Coordinates of C-alpha atoms and ligand atoms in Angstrom, one line a residue:
X19 CA -5.3 0.0 14.9
X20 CA -4.0 -3.7 14.5
X21 CA -0.8 -5.0 15.1
X22 CA 0.6 -7.2 12.5
X23 CA 2.6 -9.9 14.2
X24 CA 5.9 -11.2 11.7
X25 CA 6.7 -15.0 12.3
X26 CA 10.8 -15.4 11.4
X27 CA 10.8 -19.1 11.4
X28 CA 14.1 -20.6 10.6
X29 CA 16.5 -18.7 8.5
X30 CA 16.7 -20.5 4.7
X31 CA 19.8 -21.0 3.1
X32 CA 20.4 -19.2 0.0
X33 CA 18.2 -16.0 1.0
X34 CA 17.7 -12.9 -1.2
X35 CA 20.9 -11.4 1.1
X36 CA 23.0 -14.1 -0.5
X37 CA 22.2 -13.3 -3.9
X38 CA 22.5 -9.6 -3.4
X39 CA 25.9 -10.3 -1.8
X40 CA 27.1 -12.3 -4.5
X41 CA 27.2 -8.9 -6.8
X42 CA 28.5 -6.8 -4.4
X43 CA 32.1 -6.0 -4.7
X44 CA 34.2 -8.4 -2.1
X45 CA 31.4 -10.1 -1.0
X46 CA 29.2 -6.9 0.2
X47 CA 28.9 -5.3 3.3
X48 CA 25.1 -5.6 4.1
X49 CA 25.7 -7.5 7.2
X50 CA 27.9 -4.9 9.3
X51 CA 25.2 -3.1 10.3
X52 CA 25.4 -1.2 13.3
X53 CA 21.5 -0.5 13.9
X54 CA 22.2 3.3 14.5
X55 CA 19.2 4.3 12.0
X56 CA 21.6 7.2 10.4
X57 CA 20.2 6.1 7.2
X58 CA 16.7 6.1 8.3
X59 CA 16.6 9.5 9.6
X60 CA 17.9 11.0 6.4
X61 CA 15.7 8.9 3.9
X62 CA 13.1 10.7 2.0
X63 CA 11.2 7.4 2.2
X64 CA 11.2 6.8 5.8
X65 CA 8.0 5.9 7.3
X66 CA 5.7 5.0 3.8
X67 CA 4.6 1.8 3.5
X68 CA 5.5 1.0 7.2
X69 CA 8.9 0.7 6.2
X70 CA 12.4 2.3 6.4
X71 CA 15.8 1.7 5.5
X72 CA 17.3 0.1 8.4
X73 CA 14.1 -1.8 9.2
X74 CA 14.5 -3.2 5.3
X75 CA 18.3 -4.2 5.9
X76 CA 17.3 -5.6 9.3
X77 CA 14.3 -7.9 7.8
X78 CA 17.2 -8.9 4.7
X79 CA 19.4 -9.9 7.4
X80 CA 16.7 -12.1 9.4
X81 CA 16.1 -14.0 5.7
X82 CA 12.4 -12.3 5.3
X83 CA 13.0 -12.6 1.6
X84 CA 8.8 -13.1 1.1
X85 CA 8.1 -9.6 2.9
X86 CA 11.3 -7.5 0.9
X87 CA 10.4 -8.9 -2.4
X88 CA 6.6 -8.1 -1.7
X89 CA 6.5 -4.7 -0.1
X90 CA 5.6 -1.4 -2.3
X91 CA 8.1 0.2 -0.2
X92 CA 10.9 -0.5 -2.6
X93 CA 9.3 1.7 -5.5
X94 CA 9.2 4.8 -2.8
X95 CA 13.0 4.8 -2.4
X96 CA 14.7 7.3 -4.6
X97 CA 17.9 6.2 -5.5
X98 CA 19.1 9.0 -3.9
X99 CA 22.1 7.1 -2.3
X100 CA 21.6 9.9 0.9
X101 CA 21.7 6.2 3.1
X102 CA 25.1 5.4 2.1
X103 CA 26.6 8.6 2.4
X104 CA 25.6 9.0 6.2
X105 CA 26.1 5.3 6.8
X106 CA 29.6 4.6 8.9
X107 CA 29.7 1.2 7.2
X108 CA 29.2 2.3 3.6
X109 CA 26.0 0.0 3.5
X110 CA 24.6 -0.3 -0.3
X111 CA 21.0 -0.2 0.5
X112 CA 19.7 1.0 -2.6
X113 CA 21.6 -2.0 -4.4
X114 CA 19.6 -4.2 -2.1
X115 CA 16.6 -2.0 -3.4
X116 CA 17.3 -2.2 -6.7
X117 CA 17.1 -6.3 -6.4
X118 CA 14.3 -6.2 -4.6
X119 CA 12.5 -4.6 -7.3
X120 CA 13.6 -6.9 -9.9
X121 CA 12.2 -9.8 -8.4
X122 CA 8.9 -8.0 -9.7
X123 CA 7.6 -9.7 -12.5
X124 CA 7.4 -6.5 -15.0
X125 CA 3.7 -6.2 -15.5
X126 CA 3.3 -5.5 -11.6
X127 CA 5.7 -2.7 -11.5
X128 CA 4.7 1.1 -11.2
X129 CA 2.9 2.0 -14.1
X130 CA 4.4 5.5 -14.4
X131 CA 8.0 4.0 -14.4
X132 CA 6.9 1.2 -16.6
X133 CA 5.3 3.7 -19.4
X134 CA 8.2 6.0 -19.1
X135 CA 10.4 3.3 -19.7
X136 CA 9.1 2.1 -22.5
X137 CA 8.1 5.5 -24.0
X138 CA 12.1 6.0 -23.7
X139 CA 12.7 3.1 -26.0
X140 CA 10.4 3.8 -28.5
X141 CA 12.9 6.1 -30.5
X142 CA 16.4 7.4 -30.3
X143 CA 15.6 9.9 -28.4
X144 CA 15.9 8.2 -25.1
X145 CA 12.6 10.5 -24.4
X146 CA 10.4 9.3 -21.3
X147 CA 7.9 11.3 -23.5
X148 CA 8.2 9.5 -26.5
X149 CA 9.4 12.5 -28.0
X150 CA 11.0 11.6 -31.7
X151 CA 14.6 13.4 -32.8
X152 CA 12.9 14.9 -35.2
X153 CA 10.5 17.0 -33.1
X154 CA 12.8 17.6 -30.4
X155 CA 15.0 19.6 -33.1
X156 CA 12.0 21.4 -34.2
X157 CA 10.9 22.5 -30.5
X158 CA 14.6 23.9 -29.8
X159 CA 14.9 25.7 -33.0
X160 CA 11.3 27.3 -33.1
X161 CA 12.1 28.4 -29.1
X162 CA 15.4 29.5 -29.9
X163 CA 14.4 31.7 -32.5
X164 CA 11.9 33.3 -30.5
X165 CA 14.2 34.6 -28.1
X166 CA 16.6 35.8 -30.7
X167 CA 14.1 38.0 -31.9
X168 CA 12.3 38.9 -28.6
X169 CA 15.6 39.6 -26.9
X170 CA 18.1 41.3 -28.9
X171 CA 20.9 40.9 -26.2
X172 CA 20.4 37.3 -27.3
X173 CA 20.4 37.5 -30.8
X174 CA 23.5 35.4 -30.8
X175 CA 22.5 32.8 -28.6
X176 CA 22.7 29.2 -30.0
X177 CA 21.5 25.8 -29.1
X178 CA 23.1 23.5 -31.4
X179 CA 22.1 19.9 -32.2
X180 CA 24.5 17.6 -33.4
X181 CA 27.4 20.0 -33.7
X182 CA 30.5 18.2 -34.3
X183 CA 33.5 18.8 -31.9
X184 CA 31.5 20.5 -29.5
X185 CA 33.0 20.4 -25.9
X186 CA 30.4 19.9 -23.6
X187 CA 27.3 17.0 -24.8
X188 CA 24.3 18.2 -23.0
X189 CA 21.2 16.0 -22.0
X190 CA 18.0 17.4 -21.5
X191 CA 14.9 16.6 -19.2
X192 CA 12.3 15.5 -21.4
X193 CA 9.2 16.9 -19.9
X194 CA 10.3 20.7 -20.7
X195 CA 10.4 20.2 -24.5
X196 CA 6.7 19.1 -24.8
X197 CA 5.3 20.9 -21.6
X198 CA 7.5 23.8 -20.8
X199 CA 9.7 24.6 -23.7
X200 CA 10.6 28.0 -22.2
X201 CA 12.3 26.0 -19.2
X202 CA 15.3 25.2 -21.3
X203 CA 16.3 28.6 -22.1
X204 CA 17.9 29.9 -18.8
X205 CA 20.4 27.1 -19.2
X206 CA 21.1 28.1 -22.9
X207 CA 21.6 31.7 -21.5
X208 CA 23.8 30.3 -19.1
X209 CA 25.8 28.6 -21.6
X210 CA 26.1 31.5 -24.0
X211 CA 27.0 34.0 -21.5
X212 CA 30.2 31.9 -20.4
X213 CA 31.2 31.2 -23.9
X214 CA 30.5 27.5 -23.7
X215 CA 30.8 25.2 -26.8
X216 CA 28.3 22.9 -26.3
X217 CA 25.5 20.9 -28.1
X218 CA 22.5 18.6 -27.6
X219 CA 22.3 15.1 -29.3
X220 CA 19.4 14.6 -31.7
X221 CA 19.8 11.0 -30.5
X222 CA 20.2 10.1 -26.6
X223 CA 19.1 13.4 -25.6
X224 CA 16.4 12.2 -23.1
X225 CA 18.1 13.1 -19.7
X226 CA 16.2 10.5 -17.2
X227 CA 16.6 7.1 -17.2
X228 CA 13.5 5.4 -15.8
X229 CA 14.4 2.1 -17.0
X230 CA 17.5 2.5 -14.3
X231 CA 14.0 3.2 -11.6
X232 CA 12.7 0.3 -13.1
X233 CA 15.4 -2.3 -12.3
X234 CA 15.9 -3.5 -15.9
X235 CA 19.6 -3.9 -16.4
X236 CA 19.2 -4.2 -20.1
X237 CA 17.2 -1.2 -21.3
X238 CA 18.8 0.9 -18.6
X239 CA 22.3 0.0 -20.4
X240 CA 20.7 0.5 -24.0
X241 CA 19.6 4.3 -23.0
X242 CA 22.9 5.1 -21.7
X243 CA 24.9 3.8 -24.5
X244 CA 22.6 5.3 -26.6
X245 CA 23.6 8.8 -25.2
X246 CA 27.3 8.1 -25.2
X247 CA 27.4 6.6 -28.6
X248 CA 26.2 10.2 -29.8
X249 CA 28.4 11.9 -27.6
X250 CA 31.6 10.0 -28.8
X251 CA 30.3 10.3 -32.6
X252 CA 30.4 14.0 -32.2
X253 CA 33.9 14.0 -30.7
X254 CA 32.3 15.6 -27.7
X255 CA 34.7 15.7 -24.2
X256 CA 32.6 16.5 -21.6
X257 CA 28.9 14.6 -21.0
X258 CA 26.7 17.2 -19.2
X259 CA 24.1 15.2 -17.3
X260 CA 21.1 17.6 -16.1
X261 CA 18.8 14.7 -14.7
Ligands
SF4_332 S1 23.5 4.0 8.7 FE1 24.5 1.8 8.0 S2 25.0 0.9 10.4 FE2 23.6 2.8 10.5 S3 21.5 1.7 10.5 FE3 21.8 2.1 8.5 S4 22.5 0.8 7.7 FE4 23.0 0.4 9.8
SF4_333 S1 18.5 5.5 -1.4 FE1 16.4 4.7 -1.2 S2 16.8 3.8 1.2 FE2 18.9 5.1 0.3 S3 17.7 7.3 1.2 FE3 17.8 7.1 -0.9 S4 15.5 6.9 -0.5 FE4 16.2 6.4 1.0

């Protein structure tokens, strides 16, 4: 096994850490780390690419910008925020990771995330699979009809799309209408049995936001806006985010 020697050199001015601190509330708290390791112990990405959240933060504190902005580990972080939850100092490591991702030229970012973000921007569904509003509507209506007929106890079940004045605006995992449409039904059944007044939107129904994982602010915002605009237009009071 070969050991890689890391040269620290002099701490530079205007480091990556400084830039991140500028955008965090009250100057951030990234330099308050106690090195306790609680973040690393619960992080699902610990050990991948020879990195963990505590190490990542220490490297930021040491001004190792080149390493931070080139390690593929940043793409392993799930943005789950578990590290913030357990951190005694509430240090926002995912924000640091997000900003490191943002330094990568777009075309060099992971193809899966990039492609899913581009698909979601393709039409007004916001679907990571690129499914159009018409195709989504067709699948939902088709599956609903099938269950109403096959299971008489659910003959009155509904799966509304663009129902004006519904209480709940529900979004949907993009993959299910395409690859596993039956997987949509259990939630419909629950909503039916509890008598919920709900609807999908024909626009903005896609539940994931790969553009957030891509660290592309404008696209992330666009997808969120598209969904919330539709919820507002339908007069829904509660946004049910399934993703
Ligand atoms: S949990 Fe917080 S204080 Fe502890 S090592 Fe991680 S970032 Fe530092
Ligand atoms: S947000 Fe990222 S760094 Fe923090 S625990 Fe989750 S995967 Fe690990």
